[in-house]
Each structure stands twice: as C-alpha cells, then as structure tokens.
C-alpha cells in the first residue's frame, strides 16, 4: 500500500526533515508511527497526502507514483486517503452531518447515497442521532469521532491519523484506538502517528520509529 | 446531469446566503459596482440621444448664396443653372425673394407687419448642395470663396457647419465612451477581485480542509465564482436603477429645452435590450474578476 524508497524531504529553508526513508506497509496492515516531536512524523504523513512533495527518492501509495503525480490529480488521489487530525479540522459553521458529508459532496455523490453513507459512518463511531448538532457543542472525544467519520465516509483504502488522541484522556483515547483497530479488521490500511507507547503495547502492531528524520525502526519483524 | 445542475443551484443559493449574511459589505461592493456601471451607461444614453437629435437634421452641408437685391428672378435662375454645371455642385435650389418672404411670414409670425412694408426686403437665395465627395472642409472652403467672388452674390454662407462640428464632437464622445468604459470595467474587475480575495482569506480554514479531503480547485472556486457573478449582476441592477433615476431628474429640463427649439424630441431611457446588456456585462465582469482572483489566491493556498 505504501512504499518509501530512499525518500528525503528538504524544506526550502534547507532543513532536512526526512533522510533516506525506506519502508513498506502492505495492504490491510496497521502500523504506528512514533518519534519525538520534530522527528519528522508530520512531514512523513504530509508526503503521503501530497501536502508536501518529497525532494528525493521514490514514493508509491496505493499503486500511484506520488513523485510523478501531476498537481491536477492530487484531489482525486486524496479521496483515496482518509486523514484524521489532532485538531479535528472540522467546519464549525456546519452541522455534524454536513461535516461528515463533505468528502462525498466534494466527489459528487448523490443526495440519497450521501445521507445513507453519512449515517453509516456516524453509526460506526457511535454518533448517530447527533447529526443535527454543531461540532462546538460536542466534547473533544466526540469531535474527534466526527473527524474519523468524515475520514472513513467514502471508504478509503488507507487511513492516516496524526496524533488522534493527543488531547483526550486515557479511556477516550483507548476507544478511539479501538475504532482504528476495527477499521483495520475491515481491511483498511492504517497508520497512526502517536507518542503514547501504551497504545502500541495494547494493540501489538508494528512500529515505525523516526529519530531526527531517520527511520531507526522500519516495523519489520527482526 | 440533473445532479450536476442541482449542485450548481445549491452553490448559487449558498453564495446568495453568504452575501446575505454580510449585508453591509455586500451592499457596499454592489453599490460601487452599480455606480461604476451607471457612468458609462449614462454616457451611452447621452450619445444615443444626441445621435437621434442629429439624425433629424437630414442632409449634410450646403452653401447659401444671398444675391444682391438688384438681381431679379430670371437672373437668379440663370445663375443657378450655370452653377449646377460645376463639377463640385450636385444641384442648386432657387428660393426667390417672393418665396422667401412668404416662408418668413409663415414661420416668423410677423405676417401683417411685413404686409405693411412697401417692397420685399428679402433677397433671392440660391441653395448650393455640393457633391458628396466635395463635402470635406477644405474643398468647401474653396468653393465658398469662389462663389463669394461672383458679382451677383452678396454673401456666401456655409450652413450646417455646426452640424459637422456636432458630429465631430459626437465622434469624440463615442471614443471617450469606449475609453471610459474600459477604465471603469477595469475598476469593476478590481473591486470584485478584492472582495473575492477577502472572502477567500476569510474562509481559508474551510478551503484548506476541502483541499485536504480531495476537493478540486474547480469545486473550491465555484462558490466564489457565483459570488462574484451575483455581485456583478446586482451591481448591474443598481446601475439600471441609478440611470433611470438620473433620467427622471434630467427629463423635465431637457423637455423644456427641446420645446424652446420647437423640437418634438423626447429623451429615451434604457430599453430592455440595453438593460439586459448591463446586467450581462455586470455578471461577466464579476465572473472574470472572481475567476482571476480565485485562480491567483487558491493556487498559492496549500493545506498546512
């Protein structure tokens, strides 16, 4: 699903955030991405969603060569990747329903189909019945669930989560992690960037570890 | 296809909603667009009405030859026939002193006073109509000088010179209208692109999110294009109202002036076609400006 070969990222100011990264994540697998802040976790995720372009190496995601993907194609590529953000990135002037429906509206899914899929996604994250509310009236955990529902609503084969439990207490963050685990059981490839070792031990999944822009652990069993 | 149209209607309504939610700034920009479009509109009406006035004065230039009082009708006829043979003369009309007197009686209203005169004080008049190709000012000038030197002629006068001047002024005004329209269209473009730029900056977070979940530039641009088009359209409407208002204020004094000249002239306002044209121009400019502005600012905007 994801293959990094000698991928480097140097920002225009000269800072080299990632240095010759090599790893492969097979389809339907799940992995954690760990490392100190500034180790390059966010940059790595940004490369996978083409928010940033790699400056060196080969990067293939979902059978697409991202190095050669033209700018016009980026939106269509992003529809195949569900992303969950630490700060949720919800639209606060729209209801929960409209937030979750956004990826479907963007890709032109019909009205009835949209309603059906949004409710299915909200059901999966346990928020059915709150679709008329505005995100601001929800708790932090619930807002993150809305973000998750939005990420999975058009059933992408790949899910990326950047510190999805950053602001949540232990019990809530366990629930969120269990959700990702379930999606992985359904066959979705999942990468979760986190700094909480607890989840890694609990779920027993491979770990990609970054240190100063280098991959010190590529998740392969030793 | 139906879903596609439905989506466009939704975006249109959403854009209307966005404009309605900020009535102050919307009214400001629509008002400025309206005034900007009204100016060339008014100038256009000025030109159109002036052209209508001048078309009432048919025929171009002619030269009036006032003959000496001693020249009688026969001599006048002979002179006319002689002049008609000139290469630069199309035809010559003779207005005998009797004809001139009766015309004058009719038009001036001094009828009875004129009857009291012992003799006809008016001279005979030859109206020389030049060939069209000799209607340039230089050749006419030459012709007038030549005719003036004839012994029977007391005064050779080029009439309708001011009509020519009027036409030149009209031509100038028409040119000015074009220049002004281009400048003001540019002004509308700048106004709309600036409001669109502000709208884009205000909704930056939303745009970034839509980019991240796979919204195409086209999708993101669409509401802004509608917003710009709507502003242009509403601005066009304001312009039409402003023009109608101006005409309403100007019509009575123009009517008085026209009556003073004994003309049945009536000021015409915007027709349906012209009104639609203003709306279309407003919309077109709005679209163009928002397209330009959105293109410029969205391409620079990348999700963080």
CSV table of N, CA and C in Angstrom, one decimal, chain A residues 72-200:
chain,number,residue,atom,x,y,z
A,72,UNK,N,-2.9,18.4,-10.8
A,72,UNK,CA,-4.4,18.3,-11.1
A,72,UNK,C,-4.9,17.0,-10.5
A,73,UNK,N,-4.1,16.0,-10.4
A,73,UNK,CA,-4.6,14.7,-9.9
A,73,UNK,C,-4.6,14.6,-8.4
A,74,UNK,N,-4.0,15.5,-7.7
A,74,UNK,CA,-3.9,15.4,-6.3
A,74,UNK,C,-5.2,15.3,-5.6
A,75,UNK,N,-6.2,16.1,-5.9
A,75,UNK,CA,-7.5,16.0,-5.2
A,75,UNK,C,-8.1,14.6,-5.3
A,76,UNK,N,-8.0,14.0,-6.5
A,76,UNK,CA,-8.6,12.7,-6.7
A,76,UNK,C,-7.8,11.6,-5.9
A,77,UNK,N,-6.5,11.8,-5.8
A,77,UNK,CA,-5.7,10.9,-5.0
A,77,UNK,C,-6.0,11.0,-3.5
A,78,UNK,N,-6.3,12.3,-3.1
A,78,UNK,CA,-6.6,12.5,-1.7
A,78,UNK,C,-7.9,11.8,-1.2
A,79,UNK,N,-8.8,11.6,-2.2
A,79,UNK,CA,-10.0,11.0,-1.9
A,79,UNK,C,-9.8,9.5,-1.5
A,80,UNK,N,-8.7,9.0,-1.8
A,80,UNK,CA,-8.4,7.5,-1.5
A,80,UNK,C,-7.7,7.4,-0.2
A,81,UNK,N,-7.4,8.6,0.5
A,81,UNK,CA,-6.7,8.6,1.8
A,81,UNK,C,-7.6,9.3,2.8
A,82,UNK,N,-8.0,8.6,3.8
A,82,UNK,CA,-8.7,9.3,4.9
A,82,UNK,C,-7.7,9.8,5.9
A,83,UNK,N,-7.8,11.1,6.3
A,83,UNK,CA,-6.9,11.7,7.3
A,83,UNK,C,-7.6,12.2,8.5
A,84,UNK,N,-7.0,11.8,9.6
A,84,UNK,CA,-7.6,12.3,10.9
A,84,UNK,C,-6.5,13.2,11.6
A,85,UNK,N,-7.0,14.4,12.0
A,85,UNK,CA,-6.0,15.4,12.5
A,85,UNK,C,-6.2,15.5,14.0
A,86,UNK,N,-5.1,15.9,14.6
A,86,UNK,CA,-5.1,16.1,16.1
A,86,UNK,C,-6.2,17.2,16.5
A,87,UNK,N,-6.2,18.3,15.6
A,87,UNK,CA,-7.1,19.4,15.9
A,87,UNK,C,-8.5,19.2,15.2
A,88,UNK,N,-8.8,18.0,14.8
A,88,UNK,CA,-10.0,17.6,14.1
A,88,UNK,C,-10.3,18.3,12.8
A,89,UNK,N,-9.9,19.6,12.6
A,89,UNK,CA,-10.2,20.3,11.4
A,89,UNK,C,-11.6,20.2,11.0
A,90,UNK,N,-12.6,20.5,11.9
A,90,UNK,CA,-14.0,20.5,11.5
A,90,UNK,C,-14.4,21.9,11.1
A,91,UNK,N,-15.5,22.0,10.3
A,91,UNK,CA,-16.1,23.3,10.0
A,91,UNK,C,-17.1,23.6,11.0
A,92,UNK,N,-16.9,24.7,11.7
A,92,UNK,CA,-17.7,25.0,12.9
A,92,UNK,C,-19.0,25.7,12.5
A,93,UNK,N,-19.1,26.1,11.3
A,93,UNK,CA,-20.4,26.7,10.9
A,93,UNK,C,-21.3,25.7,10.2
A,94,UNK,N,-20.9,24.4,10.3
A,94,UNK,CA,-21.8,23.4,9.6
A,94,UNK,C,-22.1,22.3,10.6
A,95,UNK,N,-23.2,21.6,10.4
A,95,UNK,CA,-23.6,20.6,11.4
A,95,UNK,C,-22.7,19.4,11.2
A,96,UNK,N,-22.8,18.5,12.2
A,96,UNK,CA,-22.1,17.2,12.2
A,96,UNK,C,-22.3,16.5,10.8
A,97,UNK,N,-23.6,16.5,10.5
A,97,UNK,CA,-23.9,15.8,9.2
A,97,UNK,C,-23.2,16.4,8.0
A,98,UNK,N,-23.2,17.7,7.9
A,98,UNK,CA,-22.6,18.4,6.8
A,98,UNK,C,-21.1,18.2,6.8
A,99,UNK,N,-20.5,18.2,8.0
A,99,UNK,CA,-19.1,17.9,8.1
A,99,UNK,C,-18.7,16.6,7.6
A,100,UNK,N,-19.5,15.6,8.0
A,100,UNK,CA,-19.1,14.2,7.6
A,100,UNK,C,-19.4,14.0,6.1
A,101,UNK,N,-20.4,14.7,5.6
A,101,UNK,CA,-20.9,14.6,4.2
A,101,UNK,C,-19.9,15.2,3.2
A,102,UNK,N,-19.0,16.1,3.8
A,102,UNK,CA,-18.2,16.9,2.9
A,102,UNK,C,-17.4,16.1,1.8
A,103,UNK,N,-16.7,15.0,2.2
A,103,UNK,CA,-15.9,14.3,1.2
A,103,UNK,C,-16.8,13.8,0.1
A,104,UNK,N,-18.1,13.4,0.5
A,104,UNK,CA,-19.0,12.9,-0.5
A,104,UNK,C,-19.5,14.0,-1.4
A,105,UNK,N,-19.8,15.2,-0.9
A,105,UNK,CA,-20.2,16.3,-1.7
A,105,UNK,C,-19.1,16.7,-2.6
A,106,UNK,N,-17.9,16.7,-2.1
A,106,UNK,CA,-16.7,17.0,-3.0
A,106,UNK,C,-16.6,16.1,-4.1
A,107,UNK,N,-16.9,14.8,-3.9
A,107,UNK,CA,-16.7,13.9,-5.1
A,107,UNK,C,-18.0,13.7,-5.8
A,108,UNK,N,-19.0,14.5,-5.5
A,108,UNK,CA,-20.2,14.5,-6.3
A,108,UNK,C,-21.1,13.3,-6.1
A,109,UNK,N,-21.2,12.7,-4.9
A,109,UNK,CA,-22.1,11.6,-4.6
A,109,UNK,C,-23.5,12.1,-4.5
A,110,UNK,N,-24.4,11.3,-5.0
A,110,UNK,CA,-25.8,11.8,-5.0
A,110,UNK,C,-26.4,12.0,-3.6
A,111,UNK,N,-27.5,12.7,-3.6
A,111,UNK,CA,-28.1,13.2,-2.3
A,111,UNK,C,-28.5,12.0,-1.4
A,112,UNK,N,-29.2,11.0,-1.9
A,112,UNK,CA,-29.7,10.0,-1.1
A,112,UNK,C,-28.6,9.1,-0.6
A,113,UNK,N,-27.6,8.8,-1.5
A,113,UNK,CA,-26.5,8.0,-1.2
A,113,UNK,C,-25.7,8.6,-0.1
A,114,UNK,N,-25.5,10.0,-0.2
A,114,UNK,CA,-24.8,10.7,0.8
A,114,UNK,C,-25.4,10.5,2.2
A,115,UNK,N,-26.7,10.7,2.3
A,115,UNK,CA,-27.4,10.5,3.6
A,115,UNK,C,-27.2,9.2,4.2
A,116,UNK,N,-27.3,8.2,3.3
A,116,UNK,CA,-27.1,6.8,3.8
A,116,UNK,C,-25.7,6.6,4.3
A,117,UNK,N,-24.7,7.0,3.6
A,117,UNK,CA,-23.3,6.7,4.0
A,117,UNK,C,-22.9,7.6,5.2
A,118,UNK,N,-23.4,8.8,5.3
A,118,UNK,CA,-23.1,9.6,6.4
A,118,UNK,C,-23.6,8.9,7.7
A,119,UNK,N,-24.9,8.5,7.6
A,119,UNK,CA,-25.4,7.9,8.8
A,119,UNK,C,-24.7,6.6,9.1
A,120,UNK,N,-24.3,5.8,8.1
A,120,UNK,CA,-23.5,4.6,8.4
A,120,UNK,C,-22.2,5.0,9.1
A,121,UNK,N,-21.5,6.0,8.6
A,121,UNK,CA,-20.2,6.4,9.2
A,121,UNK,C,-20.4,6.9,10.6
A,122,UNK,N,-21.5,7.7,10.9
A,122,UNK,CA,-21.8,8.2,12.2
A,122,UNK,C,-22.1,7.0,13.1
A,123,UNK,N,-22.8,6.0,12.6
A,123,UNK,CA,-23.2,4.9,13.4
A,123,UNK,C,-22.0,4.1,13.9
A,124,UNK,N,-21.0,4.0,12.9
A,124,UNK,CA,-19.7,3.3,13.3
A,124,UNK,C,-19.0,4.0,14.4
A,125,UNK,N,-19.0,5.3,14.5
A,125,UNK,CA,-18.3,6.0,15.5
A,125,UNK,C,-19.1,6.3,16.7
A,126,UNK,N,-20.4,5.8,16.7
A,126,UNK,CA,-21.3,6.0,17.8
A,126,UNK,C,-21.9,7.3,18.0
A,127,UNK,N,-22.1,8.0,16.9
A,127,UNK,CA,-22.6,9.4,17.0
A,127,UNK,C,-23.9,9.6,16.3
A,128,UNK,N,-24.6,8.4,16.0
A,128,UNK,CA,-25.9,8.5,15.3
A,128,UNK,C,-26.8,9.2,16.2
A,129,UNK,N,-27.6,10.1,15.7
A,129,UNK,CA,-28.5,10.9,16.5
A,129,UNK,C,-28.0,12.3,16.8
A,130,UNK,N,-26.7,12.5,16.5
A,130,UNK,CA,-26.1,13.9,16.8
A,130,UNK,C,-25.8,14.6,15.5
A,131,UNK,N,-26.4,14.2,14.4
A,131,UNK,CA,-26.0,14.7,13.1
A,131,UNK,C,-26.5,16.2,12.9
A,132,UNK,N,-27.5,16.6,13.7
A,132,UNK,CA,-28.0,17.9,13.5
A,132,UNK,C,-27.3,19.0,14.4
A,133,UNK,N,-26.4,18.4,15.3
A,133,UNK,CA,-25.7,19.4,16.2
A,133,UNK,C,-24.5,20.0,15.5
A,134,UNK,N,-24.1,21.1,16.1
A,134,UNK,CA,-22.9,21.7,15.6
A,134,UNK,C,-21.7,21.2,16.4
A,135,UNK,N,-20.5,21.1,15.7
A,135,UNK,CA,-19.3,20.4,16.4
A,135,UNK,C,-19.0,21.1,17.7
A,136,UNK,N,-19.2,22.4,17.8
A,136,UNK,CA,-18.8,23.1,19.0
A,136,UNK,C,-19.5,22.7,20.3
A,137,UNK,N,-20.7,22.1,20.1
A,137,UNK,CA,-21.5,21.6,21.2
A,137,UNK,C,-21.1,20.2,21.7
A,138,UNK,N,-20.1,19.6,20.9
A,138,UNK,CA,-19.7,18.3,21.3
A,138,UNK,C,-18.4,18.3,22.1
A,139,UNK,N,-18.2,17.2,22.8
A,139,UNK,CA,-17.0,17.1,23.6
A,139,UNK,C,-15.8,16.8,22.7
A,140,UNK,N,-14.6,16.9,23.3
A,140,UNK,CA,-13.4,16.7,22.4
A,140,UNK,C,-13.4,15.3,21.8
A,141,UNK,N,-13.7,14.3,22.6
A,141,UNK,CA,-13.7,12.9,22.1
A,141,UNK,C,-14.7,12.8,20.9
A,142,UNK,N,-15.9,13.4,21.1
A,142,UNK,CA,-16.9,13.3,20.1
A,142,UNK,C,-16.5,14.0,18.8
A,143,UNK,N,-15.9,15.2,19.0
A,143,UNK,CA,-15.4,15.9,17.8
A,143,UNK,C,-14.4,15.1,17.0
A,144,UNK,N,-13.5,14.4,17.8
A,144,UNK,CA,-12.6,13.5,17.1
A,144,UNK,C,-13.3,12.4,16.3
A,145,UNK,N,-14.4,11.9,16.9
A,145,UNK,CA,-15.1,10.9,16.2
A,145,UNK,C,-15.8,11.4,15.0
A,146,UNK,N,-16.2,12.7,15.0
A,146,UNK,CA,-16.8,13.3,13.8
A,146,UNK,C,-15.7,13.3,12.7
A,147,UNK,N,-14.5,13.7,13.2
A,147,UNK,CA,-13.3,13.7,12.2
A,147,UNK,C,-13.1,12.3,11.6
A,148,UNK,N,-13.2,11.3,12.5
A,148,UNK,CA,-13.0,9.9,12.0
A,148,UNK,C,-14.1,9.5,11.0
A,149,UNK,N,-15.3,9.9,11.4
A,149,UNK,CA,-16.4,9.5,10.5
A,149,UNK,C,-16.2,10.2,9.1
A,150,UNK,N,-15.7,11.4,9.1
A,150,UNK,CA,-15.5,12.1,7.9
A,150,UNK,C,-14.4,11.4,7.1
A,151,UNK,N,-13.4,10.9,7.8
A,151,UNK,CA,-12.3,10.3,7.1
A,151,UNK,C,-12.7,9.0,6.5
A,152,UNK,N,-13.6,8.3,7.1
A,152,UNK,CA,-14.0,6.9,6.5
A,152,UNK,C,-15.2,6.9,5.7
A,153,UNK,N,-15.9,8.1,5.6
A,153,UNK,CA,-17.2,8.1,5.0
A,153,UNK,C,-17.2,7.7,3.5
A,154,UNK,N,-16.1,8.0,2.8
A,154,UNK,CA,-16.1,7.5,1.4
A,154,UNK,C,-15.2,6.2,1.3
A,155,UNK,N,-15.1,5.5,2.3
A,155,UNK,CA,-14.4,4.2,2.4
A,155,UNK,C,-13.1,4.2,1.7
A,156,UNK,N,-12.1,5.0,2.2
A,156,UNK,CA,-10.8,5.0,1.6
A,156,UNK,C,-10.1,3.7,2.0
A,157,UNK,N,-9.2,3.2,1.1
A,157,UNK,CA,-8.4,2.0,1.5
A,157,UNK,C,-7.3,2.3,2.5
A,158,UNK,N,-7.0,3.6,2.7
A,158,UNK,CA,-5.9,4.0,3.6
A,158,UNK,C,-6.4,5.1,4.5
A,159,UNK,N,-6.0,4.9,5.8
A,159,UNK,CA,-6.4,5.9,6.9
A,159,UNK,C,-5.1,6.3,7.5
A,160,UNK,N,-4.9,7.7,7.6
A,160,UNK,CA,-3.8,8.2,8.3
A,160,UNK,C,-4.3,9.0,9.5
A,161,UNK,N,-3.7,8.8,10.7
A,161,UNK,CA,-4.1,9.6,11.8
A,161,UNK,C,-2.9,10.3,12.5
A,162,UNK,N,-3.0,11.6,12.6
A,162,UNK,CA,-1.9,12.3,13.2
A,162,UNK,C,-2.2,12.7,14.6
A,163,UNK,N,-1.6,12.0,15.6
A,163,UNK,CA,-1.9,12.2,17.0
A,163,UNK,C,-3.4,12.3,17.3
A,164,UNK,N,-4.1,11.3,16.9
A,164,UNK,CA,-5.6,11.4,17.1
A,164,UNK,C,-6.1,11.5,18.5
A,165,UNK,N,-5.2,11.1,19.4
A,165,UNK,CA,-5.7,11.0,20.8
A,165,UNK,C,-5.0,12.1,21.7
A,166,UNK,N,-4.3,13.0,21.0
A,166,UNK,CA,-3.5,13.9,21.7
A,166,UNK,C,-4.1,14.7,22.8
A,167,UNK,N,-5.4,15.1,22.7
A,167,UNK,CA,-6.0,15.9,23.7
A,167,UNK,C,-7.0,15.1,24.6
A,168,UNK,N,-7.0,13.8,24.5
A,168,UNK,CA,-8.0,13.0,25.1
A,168,UNK,C,-7.5,12.3,26.3
A,169,UNK,N,-8.4,12.0,27.3
A,169,UNK,CA,-7.9,11.2,28.4
A,169,UNK,C,-7.8,9.7,28.0
A,170,UNK,N,-7.3,8.9,29.0
A,170,UNK,CA,-6.9,7.5,28.6
A,170,UNK,C,-8.1,6.7,28.1
A,171,UNK,N,-9.2,6.8,28.8
A,171,UNK,CA,-10.3,6.0,28.4
A,171,UNK,C,-10.8,6.3,27.0
A,172,UNK,N,-11.0,7.7,26.7
A,172,UNK,CA,-11.4,8.1,25.4
A,172,UNK,C,-10.5,7.7,24.3
A,173,UNK,N,-9.2,7.9,24.6
A,173,UNK,CA,-8.2,7.6,23.6
A,173,UNK,C,-8.1,6.1,23.3
A,174,UNK,N,-8.4,5.3,24.3
A,174,UNK,CA,-8.5,3.8,24.0
A,174,UNK,C,-9.6,3.5,23.1
A,175,UNK,N,-10.8,4.2,23.4
A,175,UNK,CA,-11.9,4.0,22.5
A,175,UNK,C,-11.6,4.3,21.0
A,176,UNK,N,-10.9,5.5,20.9
A,176,UNK,CA,-10.6,5.9,19.5
A,176,UNK,C,-9.7,4.9,18.9
A,177,UNK,N,-8.7,4.5,19.6
A,177,UNK,CA,-7.7,3.5,19.1
A,177,UNK,C,-8.4,2.2,18.7
A,178,UNK,N,-9.4,1.8,19.5
A,178,UNK,CA,-10.2,0.6,19.2
A,178,UNK,C,-10.9,0.8,17.9
A,179,UNK,N,-11.4,2.0,17.6
A,179,UNK,CA,-12.1,2.3,16.4
A,179,UNK,C,-11.1,2.0,15.2
A,180,UNK,N,-9.9,2.5,15.3
A,180,UNK,CA,-9.0,2.3,14.2
A,180,UNK,C,-8.7,0.8,14.0
A,181,UNK,N,-8.6,0.2,15.2
A,181,UNK,CA,-8.3,-1.3,15.1
A,181,UNK,C,-9.4,-2.0,14.3
A,182,UNK,N,-10.7,-1.6,14.6
A,182,UNK,CA,-11.8,-2.2,13.9
A,182,UNK,C,-11.7,-1.9,12.4
A,183,UNK,N,-11.4,-0.7,12.1
A,183,UNK,CA,-11.4,-0.3,10.6
A,183,UNK,C,-10.3,-1.2,10.0
A,184,UNK,N,-9.2,-1.4,10.7
A,184,UNK,CA,-8.2,-2.3,10.1
A,184,UNK,C,-8.7,-3.7,10.0
A,185,UNK,N,-9.5,-4.2,10.9
A,185,UNK,CA,-10.1,-5.5,10.8
A,185,UNK,C,-10.9,-5.6,9.5
A,186,UNK,N,-11.6,-4.5,9.2
A,186,UNK,CA,-12.4,-4.5,8.0
A,186,UNK,C,-11.6,-4.4,6.7
A,187,UNK,N,-10.3,-4.3,6.8
A,187,UNK,CA,-9.4,-4.3,5.6
A,187,UNK,C,-8.8,-3.0,5.2
A,188,UNK,N,-8.9,-2.0,6.1
A,188,UNK,CA,-8.4,-0.7,5.8
A,188,UNK,C,-6.9,-0.7,6.3
A,189,UNK,N,-6.0,-0.1,5.5
A,189,UNK,CA,-4.7,0.1,5.9
A,189,UNK,C,-4.6,1.3,6.8
A,190,UNK,N,-3.9,1.2,7.9
A,190,UNK,CA,-4.0,2.3,8.9
A,190,UNK,C,-2.6,2.7,9.4
A,191,UNK,N,-2.3,4.0,9.4
A,191,UNK,CA,-1.0,4.4,10.0
A,191,UNK,C,-1.4,5.4,11.1
A,192,UNK,N,-1.0,5.2,12.3
A,192,UNK,CA,-1.3,6.2,13.4
A,192,UNK,C,0.0,6.8,13.9
A,193,UNK,N,0.1,8.1,13.8
A,193,UNK,CA,1.3,8.7,14.5
A,193,UNK,C,0.9,9.0,15.9
A,194,UNK,N,1.7,8.6,16.8
A,194,UNK,CA,1.4,8.8,18.2
A,194,UNK,C,2.6,8.9,19.0
A,195,UNK,N,2.6,9.4,20.2
A,195,UNK,CA,3.7,9.3,21.1
A,195,UNK,C,3.4,8.5,22.4
A,196,UNK,N,2.2,7.9,22.4
A,196,UNK,CA,1.8,7.1,23.5
A,196,UNK,C,2.1,5.7,23.4
A,197,UNK,N,3.1,5.2,24.0
A,197,UNK,CA,3.6,3.9,23.9
A,197,UNK,C,2.5,2.9,24.4
A,198,UNK,N,1.7,3.4,25.2
A,198,UNK,CA,0.6,2.5,25.8
A,198,UNK,C,-0.2,1.8,24.7
A,199,UNK,N,-0.6,2.6,23.7
A,199,UNK,CA,-1.4,2.0,22.6
A,199,UNK,C,-0.7,1.0,21.9
A,200,UNK,N,0.6,1.2,21.7
A,200,UNK,CA,1.4,0.3,20.9
A,200,UNK,C,1.5,-1.1,21.6
